[in-house]
């Protein structure tokens, strides 16, 4: 059966952060903005997931729950089938979200005042968990590249490692907001540096399943096993299948000592019980929603192609950054010659859209916007009409 991703589903008054809380979180006052900021889909989740949830709800008993054999098998089979990655059930630590897990790991693997390195532009929650845990955020800006979009600046990274001696590096792969999928070669060079300076890598791989045609994903766990003692991969079914509010993620930690310490942390916070509905949804998604995802990836790729062609053909004042993954699009607006406040006003008051402002991704995001293309095509048509009005000014 073909899924109808063109269907518009009204998300107003569902407690949706993206639709109902633009004012509170984005401080954008204009009414009737088209929200293109938060990264979640405006699509219904896969029907087999809905059916599994209905069945579980109908059971009616919601006592304490734990992950069973089915959960681990669904997860390990998924990584083997989709990414040719063999993970062992004993590596898996589950926690309600990637961000809370990363935050606990920042606490576990660094001290107050230590430096933690991220590549800019960086996902805003990385800054939040580093700064609110009283660590020092050190930015290693990515370099713009006409073909790849962005490339790593490993030379500067080495200088930063040598100067700040950080215990931790947070990697985002595929990269939010730029859509870069890091190659094996780039990751190998990165890990070589991390080994030289004794840095542990927290690799946020939440976007791993969202690849554009022809792109592949390389996990830090695909690299040499001697690096397993210094890598942790954070994964989740949430981005892939549109389950963000169900709150479940899996941290893959091959090193027994690191894993043991993380489990102890989770236990210390009482985070050793699991949500029955989340587990049901994740298991059903990994087991039975592969076809849904493949169809969706086709829809998302067509969305991107159409959007990019509109911008390239009719909006010389914007520049789309080439991407290999995610359903996000990172757009260079610097040719407009506006500061970030002015850019925000133009986007809301003239284009009528609520983007994620690039300035929320650190200093190297200034002058950019990020849009979420995980929506019905008609929303993109509305966004393009709005963006065209900027040129008419
Ligand atoms: C790179 C990245 N990590 C983590 C998250 C959120 O993860 P969670 O909702 O599981 O905390 C997002 C959401 O946009 C993201 O882009």
GROMACS .gro file of C-alpha atoms and ligand atoms in nm:
model
  409
    1UNK     CA    1   0.000   0.000   0.000
    2UNK     CA    2   0.126   0.347  -0.083
    3UNK     CA    3   0.140   0.596   0.203
    4UNK     CA    4  -0.010   0.936   0.146
    5UNK     CA    5   0.258   1.177   0.264
    6UNK     CA    6   0.076   1.464   0.090
    7UNK     CA    7  -0.202   1.442   0.345
    8UNK     CA    8  -0.222   1.751   0.566
    9UNK     CA    9  -0.284   1.667   0.932
   10UNK     CA   10  -0.381   1.956   1.156
   11UNK     CA   11  -0.139   1.950   1.451
   12UNK     CA   12  -0.273   2.259   1.624
   13UNK     CA   13  -0.387   2.211   1.983
   14UNK     CA   14  -0.203   1.879   2.020
   15UNK     CA   15   0.066   2.025   2.245
   16UNK     CA   16   0.298   2.028   1.944
   17UNK     CA   17   0.610   2.231   2.021
   18UNK     CA   18   0.648   2.312   1.653
   19UNK     CA   19   0.290   2.429   1.590
   20UNK     CA   20   0.155   2.543   1.926
   21UNK     CA   21   0.460   2.700   2.092
   22UNK     CA   22   0.632   2.912   1.826
   23UNK     CA   23   0.587   3.225   2.037
   24UNK     CA   24   0.726   3.074   2.354
   25UNK     CA   25   1.033   2.906   2.209
   26UNK     CA   26   1.112   3.114   1.904
   27UNK     CA   27   0.991   3.449   2.025
   28UNK     CA   28   0.828   3.501   1.688
   29UNK     CA   29   0.516   3.707   1.732
   30UNK     CA   30   0.355   3.701   1.391
   31UNK     CA   31   0.031   3.502   1.363
   32UNK     CA   32  -0.020   3.227   1.106
   33UNK     CA   33   0.345   3.146   1.056
   34UNK     CA   34   0.425   2.823   0.876
   35UNK     CA   35   0.643   2.635   1.127
   36UNK     CA   36   0.955   2.493   0.966
   37UNK     CA   37   1.175   2.488   1.273
   38UNK     CA   38   1.158   2.187   1.516
   39UNK     CA   39   1.284   1.869   1.349
   40UNK     CA   40   0.984   1.643   1.358
   41UNK     CA   41   0.760   1.522   1.077
   42UNK     CA   42   0.413   1.648   1.000
   43UNK     CA   43   0.333   1.292   0.883
   44UNK     CA   44   0.150   1.021   1.073
   45UNK     CA   45   0.383   0.749   1.201
   46UNK     CA   46   0.385   0.409   1.025
   47UNK     CA   47   0.050   0.228   1.040
   48UNK     CA   48   0.200  -0.091   1.185
   49UNK     CA   49   0.334   0.120   1.475
   50UNK     CA   50  -0.011   0.267   1.534
   51UNK     CA   51  -0.163  -0.081   1.531
   52UNK     CA   52   0.094  -0.208   1.781
   53UNK     CA   53   0.024   0.089   2.008
   54UNK     CA   54  -0.353   0.034   1.983
   55UNK     CA   55  -0.311  -0.332   2.077
   56UNK     CA   56  -0.092  -0.243   2.373
   57UNK     CA   57  -0.335   0.028   2.491
   58UNK     CA   58  -0.626  -0.214   2.459
   59UNK     CA   59  -0.446  -0.455   2.688
   60UNK     CA   60  -0.513  -0.195   2.953
   61UNK     CA   61  -0.246  -0.279   3.211
   62UNK     CA   62   0.051  -0.045   3.239
   63UNK     CA   63   0.262  -0.182   3.520
   64UNK     CA   64   0.643  -0.150   3.527
   65UNK     CA   65   0.800  -0.271   3.205
   66UNK     CA   66   1.141  -0.384   3.086
   67UNK     CA   67   1.291  -0.438   2.739
   68UNK     CA   68   1.245  -0.799   2.633
   69UNK     CA   69   1.422  -1.022   2.383
   70UNK     CA   70   1.196  -0.894   2.103
   71UNK     CA   71   1.313  -0.537   2.164
   72UNK     CA   72   1.682  -0.622   2.143
   73UNK     CA   73   1.635  -0.844   1.839
   74UNK     CA   74   1.440  -0.576   1.654
   75UNK     CA   75   1.714  -0.324   1.728
   76UNK     CA   76   2.015  -0.538   1.642
   77UNK     CA   77   1.851  -0.671   1.324
   78UNK     CA   78   1.773  -0.317   1.212
   79UNK     CA   79   2.135  -0.203   1.241
   80UNK     CA   80   2.256  -0.514   1.064
   81UNK     CA   81   2.004  -0.484   0.778
   82UNK     CA   82   2.017  -0.107   0.725
   83UNK     CA   83   2.376  -0.027   0.814
   84UNK     CA   84   2.565  -0.359   0.806
   85UNK     CA   85   2.655  -0.285   1.166
   86UNK     CA   86   2.680  -0.575   1.406
   87UNK     CA   87   2.588  -0.458   1.751
   88UNK     CA   88   2.567  -0.677   2.056
   89UNK     CA   89   2.264  -0.662   2.285
   90UNK     CA   90   2.497  -0.610   2.582
   91UNK     CA   91   2.613  -0.276   2.433
   92UNK     CA   92   2.262  -0.129   2.450
   93UNK     CA   93   2.171   0.122   2.721
   94UNK     CA   94   1.824   0.272   2.683
   95UNK     CA   95   1.719   0.610   2.812
   96UNK     CA   96   1.428   0.828   2.724
   97UNK     CA   97   1.609   1.057   2.485
   98UNK     CA   98   1.940   1.124   2.315
   99UNK     CA   99   1.982   1.467   2.475
  100UNK     CA  100   1.933   1.348   2.836
  101UNK     CA  101   2.170   1.057   2.770
  102UNK     CA  102   2.435   1.290   2.628
  103UNK     CA  103   2.397   1.519   2.926
  104UNK     CA  104   2.450   1.235   3.173
  105UNK     CA  105   2.756   1.128   2.976
  106UNK     CA  106   2.897   1.482   2.984
  107UNK     CA  107   2.860   1.466   3.363
  108UNK     CA  108   3.014   1.119   3.376
  109UNK     CA  109   3.311   1.179   3.147
  110UNK     CA  110   3.416   1.534   3.234
  111UNK     CA  111   3.449   1.764   3.534
  112UNK     CA  112   3.303   2.108   3.595
  113UNK     CA  113   3.523   2.357   3.406
  114UNK     CA  114   3.650   2.100   3.153
  115UNK     CA  115   3.625   2.178   2.783
  116UNK     CA  116   3.397   1.987   2.549
  117UNK     CA  117   3.450   2.031   2.174
  118UNK     CA  118   3.173   2.048   1.914
  119UNK     CA  119   3.185   2.127   1.545
  120UNK     CA  120   3.002   2.444   1.448
  121UNK     CA  121   2.739   2.511   1.337
  122UNK     CA  122   2.614   2.288   1.617
  123UNK     CA  123   2.277   2.154   1.733
  124UNK     CA  124   2.155   2.394   2.004
  125UNK     CA  125   2.099   2.126   2.267
  126UNK     CA  126   2.470   2.041   2.259
  127UNK     CA  127   2.542   2.394   2.379
  128UNK     CA  128   2.268   2.363   2.640
  129UNK     CA  129   2.400   2.042   2.796
  130UNK     CA  130   2.761   2.158   2.789
  131UNK     CA  131   2.699   2.503   2.935
  132UNK     CA  132   2.430   2.408   3.188
  133UNK     CA  133   2.662   2.136   3.319
  134UNK     CA  134   2.921   2.412   3.373
  135UNK     CA  135   3.157   2.283   3.107
  136UNK     CA  136   3.339   2.505   2.858
  137UNK     CA  137   3.206   2.479   2.502
  138UNK     CA  138   3.488   2.492   2.249
  139UNK     CA  139   3.379   2.535   1.889
  140UNK     CA  140   3.571   2.378   1.604
  141UNK     CA  141   3.402   2.542   1.303
  142UNK     CA  142   3.343   2.328   0.995
  143UNK     CA  143   3.481   2.467   0.670
  144UNK     CA  144   3.247   2.546   0.384
  145UNK     CA  145   3.310   2.334   0.076
  146UNK     CA  146   3.139   2.380  -0.262
  147UNK     CA  147   3.103   2.005  -0.327
  148UNK     CA  148   3.055   1.842   0.013
  149UNK     CA  149   2.877   2.135   0.179
  150UNK     CA  150   3.110   2.134   0.475
  151UNK     CA  151   3.431   1.954   0.570
  152UNK     CA  152   3.603   1.905   0.904
  153UNK     CA  153   3.887   2.137   1.006
  154UNK     CA  154   4.112   1.878   1.165
  155UNK     CA  155   4.412   2.106   1.177
  156UNK     CA  156   4.230   2.355   1.398
  157UNK     CA  157   4.083   2.065   1.596
  158UNK     CA  158   4.430   1.943   1.682
  159UNK     CA  159   4.525   2.292   1.800
  160UNK     CA  160   4.212   2.299   2.018
  161UNK     CA  161   4.283   1.952   2.159
  162UNK     CA  162   4.635   2.056   2.240
  163UNK     CA  163   4.530   2.389   2.397
  164UNK     CA  164   4.220   2.287   2.595
  165UNK     CA  165   4.290   1.914   2.662
  166UNK     CA  166   3.917   1.830   2.648
  167UNK     CA  167   3.812   1.486   2.774
  168UNK     CA  168   3.515   1.487   2.533
  169UNK     CA  169   3.419   1.558   2.174
  170UNK     CA  170   3.054   1.553   2.067
  171UNK     CA  171   3.013   1.449   1.706
  172UNK     CA  172   2.692   1.482   1.508
  173UNK     CA  173   2.666   1.230   1.225
  174UNK     CA  174   2.472   1.279   1.000
  175UNK     CA  175   2.524   1.640   1.088
  176UNK     CA  176   2.244   1.866   1.204
  177UNK     CA  177   2.207   2.131   1.060
  178UNK     CA  178   2.424   2.086   0.748
  179UNK     CA  179   2.321   1.733   0.646
  180UNK     CA  180   2.679   1.610   0.611
  181UNK     CA  181   2.730   1.233   0.648
  182UNK     CA  182   3.089   1.195   0.755
  183UNK     CA  183   3.298   0.954   0.548
  184UNK     CA  184   3.499   0.665   0.685
  185UNK     CA  185   3.816   0.851   0.595
  186UNK     CA  186   3.712   1.167   0.782
  187UNK     CA  187   3.602   0.967   1.086
  188UNK     CA  188   3.924   0.767   1.086
  189UNK     CA  189   4.131   1.086   1.088
  190UNK     CA  190   3.911   1.226   1.365
  191UNK     CA  191   3.947   0.915   1.581
  192UNK     CA  192   4.322   0.910   1.522
  193UNK     CA  193   4.339   1.260   1.669
  194UNK     CA  194   4.109   1.164   1.957
  195UNK     CA  195   4.333   0.870   2.036
  196UNK     CA  196   4.644   1.093   2.030
  197UNK     CA  197   4.487   1.339   2.276
  198UNK     CA  198   4.291   1.080   2.477
  199UNK     CA  199   3.948   1.221   2.392
  200UNK     CA  200   3.624   1.020   2.416
  201UNK     CA  201   3.378   1.066   2.130
  202UNK     CA  202   3.005   1.091   2.192
  203UNK     CA  203   2.863   1.034   1.846
  204UNK     CA  204   2.505   1.150   1.808
  205UNK     CA  205   2.376   0.927   1.527
  206UNK     CA  206   2.005   1.001   1.567
  207UNK     CA  207   1.980   1.096   1.196
  208UNK     CA  208   2.152   0.779   1.067
  209UNK     CA  209   1.849   0.638   0.884
  210UNK     CA  210   1.763   0.961   0.702
  211UNK     CA  211   1.989   0.938   0.401
  212UNK     CA  212   1.955   1.105   0.064
  213UNK     CA  213   1.979   0.880  -0.246
  214UNK     CA  214   2.334   0.760  -0.306
  215UNK     CA  215   2.456   0.847   0.044
  216UNK     CA  216   2.577   0.602   0.302
  217UNK     CA  217   2.614   0.632   0.673
  218UNK     CA  218   2.929   0.537   0.862
  219UNK     CA  219   2.898   0.496   1.237
  220UNK     CA  220   3.190   0.540   1.473
  221UNK     CA  221   3.119   0.174   1.550
  222UNK     CA  222   3.210   0.082   1.190
  223UNK     CA  223   3.564   0.198   1.259
  224UNK     CA  224   3.848  -0.011   1.401
  225UNK     CA  225   3.744  -0.203   1.711
  226UNK     CA  226   4.050  -0.077   1.901
  227UNK     CA  227   3.862   0.254   1.921
  228UNK     CA  228   3.561   0.093   2.084
  229UNK     CA  229   3.697   0.194   2.422
  230UNK     CA  230   3.656   0.563   2.336
  231UNK     CA  231   3.334   0.578   2.132
  232UNK     CA  232   2.969   0.588   2.229
  233UNK     CA  233   2.695   0.603   1.963
  234UNK     CA  234   2.357   0.755   2.042
  235UNK     CA  235   2.066   0.624   1.834
  236UNK     CA  236   1.689   0.637   1.833
  237UNK     CA  237   1.385   0.533   1.630
  238UNK     CA  238   1.236   0.876   1.701
  239UNK     CA  239   1.362   1.081   1.405
  240UNK     CA  240   1.334   0.792   1.164
  241UNK     CA  241   0.973   0.701   1.234
  242UNK     CA  242   0.829   1.021   1.379
  243UNK     CA  243   0.813   0.908   1.743
  244UNK     CA  244   0.990   1.196   1.918
  245UNK     CA  245   0.738   1.248   2.196
  246UNK     CA  246   0.733   0.878   2.287
  247UNK     CA  247   1.082   0.924   2.430
  248UNK     CA  248   1.311   0.628   2.381
  249UNK     CA  249   1.671   0.611   2.262
  250UNK     CA  250   1.953   0.360   2.272
  251UNK     CA  251   2.313   0.436   2.351
  252UNK     CA  252   2.552   0.177   2.208
  253UNK     CA  253   2.854   0.137   2.433
  254UNK     CA  254   3.091  -0.147   2.342
  255UNK     CA  255   3.333  -0.085   2.627
  256UNK     CA  256   3.216  -0.283   2.930
  257UNK     CA  257   3.363  -0.039   3.181
  258UNK     CA  258   3.207   0.270   3.018
  259UNK     CA  259   2.878   0.088   2.983
  260UNK     CA  260   2.882  -0.023   3.346
  261UNK     CA  261   2.946   0.333   3.462
  262UNK     CA  262   2.664   0.466   3.246
  263UNK     CA  263   2.418   0.207   3.375
  264UNK     CA  264   2.517   0.304   3.729
  265UNK     CA  265   2.440   0.667   3.643
  266UNK     CA  266   2.100   0.572   3.505
  267UNK     CA  267   2.025   0.369   3.817
  268UNK     CA  268   2.137   0.656   4.037
  269UNK     CA  269   1.867   0.868   3.877
  270UNK     CA  270   1.599   0.597   3.883
  271UNK     CA  271   1.616   0.580   3.504
  272UNK     CA  272   1.608   0.201   3.499
  273UNK     CA  273   1.239   0.159   3.416
  274UNK     CA  274   1.094   0.185   3.068
  275UNK     CA  275   0.781   0.317   2.904
  276UNK     CA  276   0.571   0.028   2.774
  277UNK     CA  277   0.430   0.227   2.482
  278UNK     CA  278   0.771   0.355   2.370
  279UNK     CA  279   0.916   0.007   2.365
  280UNK     CA  280   0.616  -0.127   2.177
  281UNK     CA  281   0.643   0.152   1.919
  282UNK     CA  282   1.020   0.118   1.869
  283UNK     CA  283   0.998  -0.262   1.837
  284UNK     CA  284   0.716  -0.240   1.582
  285UNK     CA  285   0.897   0.032   1.386
  286UNK     CA  286   1.227  -0.154   1.363
  287UNK     CA  287   1.051  -0.480   1.277
  288UNK     CA  288   0.783  -0.371   1.035
  289UNK     CA  289   0.818  -0.014   0.910
  290UNK     CA  290   1.111  -0.050   0.673
  291UNK     CA  291   0.892  -0.025   0.367
  292UNK     CA  292   0.727   0.288   0.509
  293UNK     CA  293   1.070   0.442   0.560
  294UNK     CA  294   1.184   0.360   0.206
  295UNK     CA  295   0.874   0.525   0.063
  296UNK     CA  296   0.922   0.823   0.289
  297UNK     CA  297   1.288   0.862   0.189
  298UNK     CA  298   1.172   0.885  -0.173
  299UNK     CA  299   0.918   1.152  -0.076
  300UNK     CA  300   1.175   1.349   0.123
  301UNK     CA  301   1.427   1.334  -0.161
  302UNK     CA  302   1.164   1.464  -0.405
  303UNK     CA  303   1.074   1.738  -0.157
  304UNK     CA  304   1.436   1.842  -0.138
  305UNK     CA  305   1.494   1.831  -0.515
  306UNK     CA  306   1.187   2.043  -0.577
  307UNK     CA  307   1.271   2.293  -0.303
  308UNK     CA  308   1.635   2.326  -0.414
  309UNK     CA  309   1.534   2.376  -0.777
  310UNK     CA  310   1.293   2.654  -0.679
  311UNK     CA  311   1.559   2.832  -0.476
  312UNK     CA  312   1.829   2.787  -0.739
  313UNK     CA  313   1.606   2.901  -1.025
  314UNK     CA  314   1.426   3.192  -0.864
  315UNK     CA  315   1.614   3.311  -0.557
  316UNK     CA  316   1.972   3.410  -0.634
  317UNK     CA  317   1.987   3.578  -0.291
  318UNK     CA  318   1.977   3.238  -0.116
  319UNK     CA  319   2.225   2.952  -0.136
  320UNK     CA  320   2.134   2.596  -0.044
  321UNK     CA  321   2.410   2.391   0.113
  322UNK     CA  322   2.456   2.045  -0.049
  323UNK     CA  323   2.361   1.765   0.192
  324UNK     CA  324   2.389   1.388   0.208
  325UNK     CA  325   2.137   1.319   0.482
  326UNK     CA  326   1.865   1.444   0.721
  327UNK     CA  327   1.540   1.608   0.606
  328UNK     CA  328   1.677   1.950   0.700
  329UNK     CA  329   1.800   2.215   0.462
  330UNK     CA  330   2.068   2.465   0.559
  331UNK     CA  331   2.043   2.789   0.368
  332UNK     CA  332   2.299   3.066   0.341
  333UNK     CA  333   2.117   3.402   0.351
  334UNK     CA  334   2.424   3.622   0.388
  335UNK     CA  335   2.379   3.775   0.043
  336UNK     CA  336   2.075   3.957   0.184
  337UNK     CA  337   2.317   4.162   0.395
  338UNK     CA  338   2.103   4.146   0.709
  339UNK     CA  339   2.195   4.089   1.070
  340UNK     CA  340   2.029   3.794   1.245
  341UNK     CA  341   1.747   4.002   1.396
  342UNK     CA  342   1.670   4.157   1.060
  343UNK     CA  343   1.683   3.815   0.895
  344UNK     CA  344   1.437   3.678   1.149
  345UNK     CA  345   1.198   3.968   1.083
  346UNK     CA  346   1.218   3.915   0.709
  347UNK     CA  347   1.147   3.543   0.747
  348UNK     CA  348   0.849   3.592   0.976
  349UNK     CA  349   0.698   3.916   0.851
  350UNK     CA  350   0.762   3.889   0.478
  351UNK     CA  351   0.803   3.517   0.405
  352UNK     CA  352   0.554   3.410   0.674
  353UNK     CA  353   0.763   3.116   0.790
  354UNK     CA  354   0.918   3.021   1.124
  355UNK     CA  355   1.265   2.878   1.043
  356UNK     CA  356   1.530   2.772   1.289
  357UNK     CA  357   1.760   3.073   1.289
  358UNK     CA  358   2.119   2.981   1.212
  359UNK     CA  359   2.238   3.193   1.501
  360UNK     CA  360   2.088   2.929   1.733
  361UNK     CA  361   2.362   2.693   1.604
  362UNK     CA  362   2.648   2.903   1.739
  363UNK     CA  363   2.863   3.177   1.581
  364UNK     CA  364   2.918   2.990   1.253
  365UNK     CA  365   2.542   2.970   1.197
  366UNK     CA  366   2.499   3.345   1.179
  367UNK     CA  367   2.340   3.454   0.849
  368UNK     CA  368   2.189   3.110   0.784
  369UNK     CA  369   1.849   2.949   0.838
  370UNK     CA  370   1.755   2.583   0.874
  371UNK     CA  371   1.426   2.457   0.737
  372UNK     CA  372   1.256   2.125   0.799
  373UNK     CA  373   1.141   1.958   0.477
  374UNK     CA  374   0.972   1.666   0.658
  375UNK     CA  375   0.626   1.787   0.568
  376UNK     CA  376   0.364   1.760   0.294
  377UNK     CA  377   0.467   1.921  -0.034
  378UNK     CA  378   0.193   2.183  -0.003
  379UNK     CA  379   0.375   2.335   0.297
  380UNK     CA  380   0.688   2.370   0.087
  381UNK     CA  381   0.487   2.540  -0.186
  382UNK     CA  382   0.363   2.788   0.074
  383UNK     CA  383   0.719   2.842   0.200
  384UNK     CA  384   0.852   2.904  -0.151
  385UNK     CA  385   0.578   3.159  -0.219
  386UNK     CA  386   0.675   3.332   0.104
  387UNK     CA  387   1.048   3.331   0.028
  388UNK     CA  388   0.982   3.473  -0.319
  389UNK     CA  389   0.818   3.775  -0.154
  390UNK     CA  390   1.159   3.863  -0.004
  391UNK     CA  391   1.295   3.919  -0.355
  392UNK     CA  392   0.997   4.131  -0.446
  393UNK     CA  393   1.082   4.378  -0.166
  394LIG     C1  394   2.139   1.584   1.650
  394LIG     C2  395   2.019   1.565   1.738
  394LIG     N1  396   2.032   1.497   1.853
  394LIG     C3  397   1.927   1.477   1.935
  394LIG     C4  398   1.802   1.526   1.904
  394LIG     C5  399   1.688   1.506   1.999
  394LIG     O1  400   1.695   1.383   2.061
  394LIG     P1  401   1.595   1.342   2.176
  394LIG     O2  402   1.460   1.397   2.143
  394LIG     O3  403   1.598   1.192   2.172
  394LIG     O4  404   1.649   1.395   2.304
  394LIG     C6  405   1.785   1.598   1.784
  394LIG     C7  406   1.654   1.654   1.750
  394LIG     O5  407   1.640   1.735   1.663
  394LIG     C8  408   1.896   1.617   1.700
  394LIG     O6  409   1.887   1.684   1.584
   0.00000   0.00000   0.00000
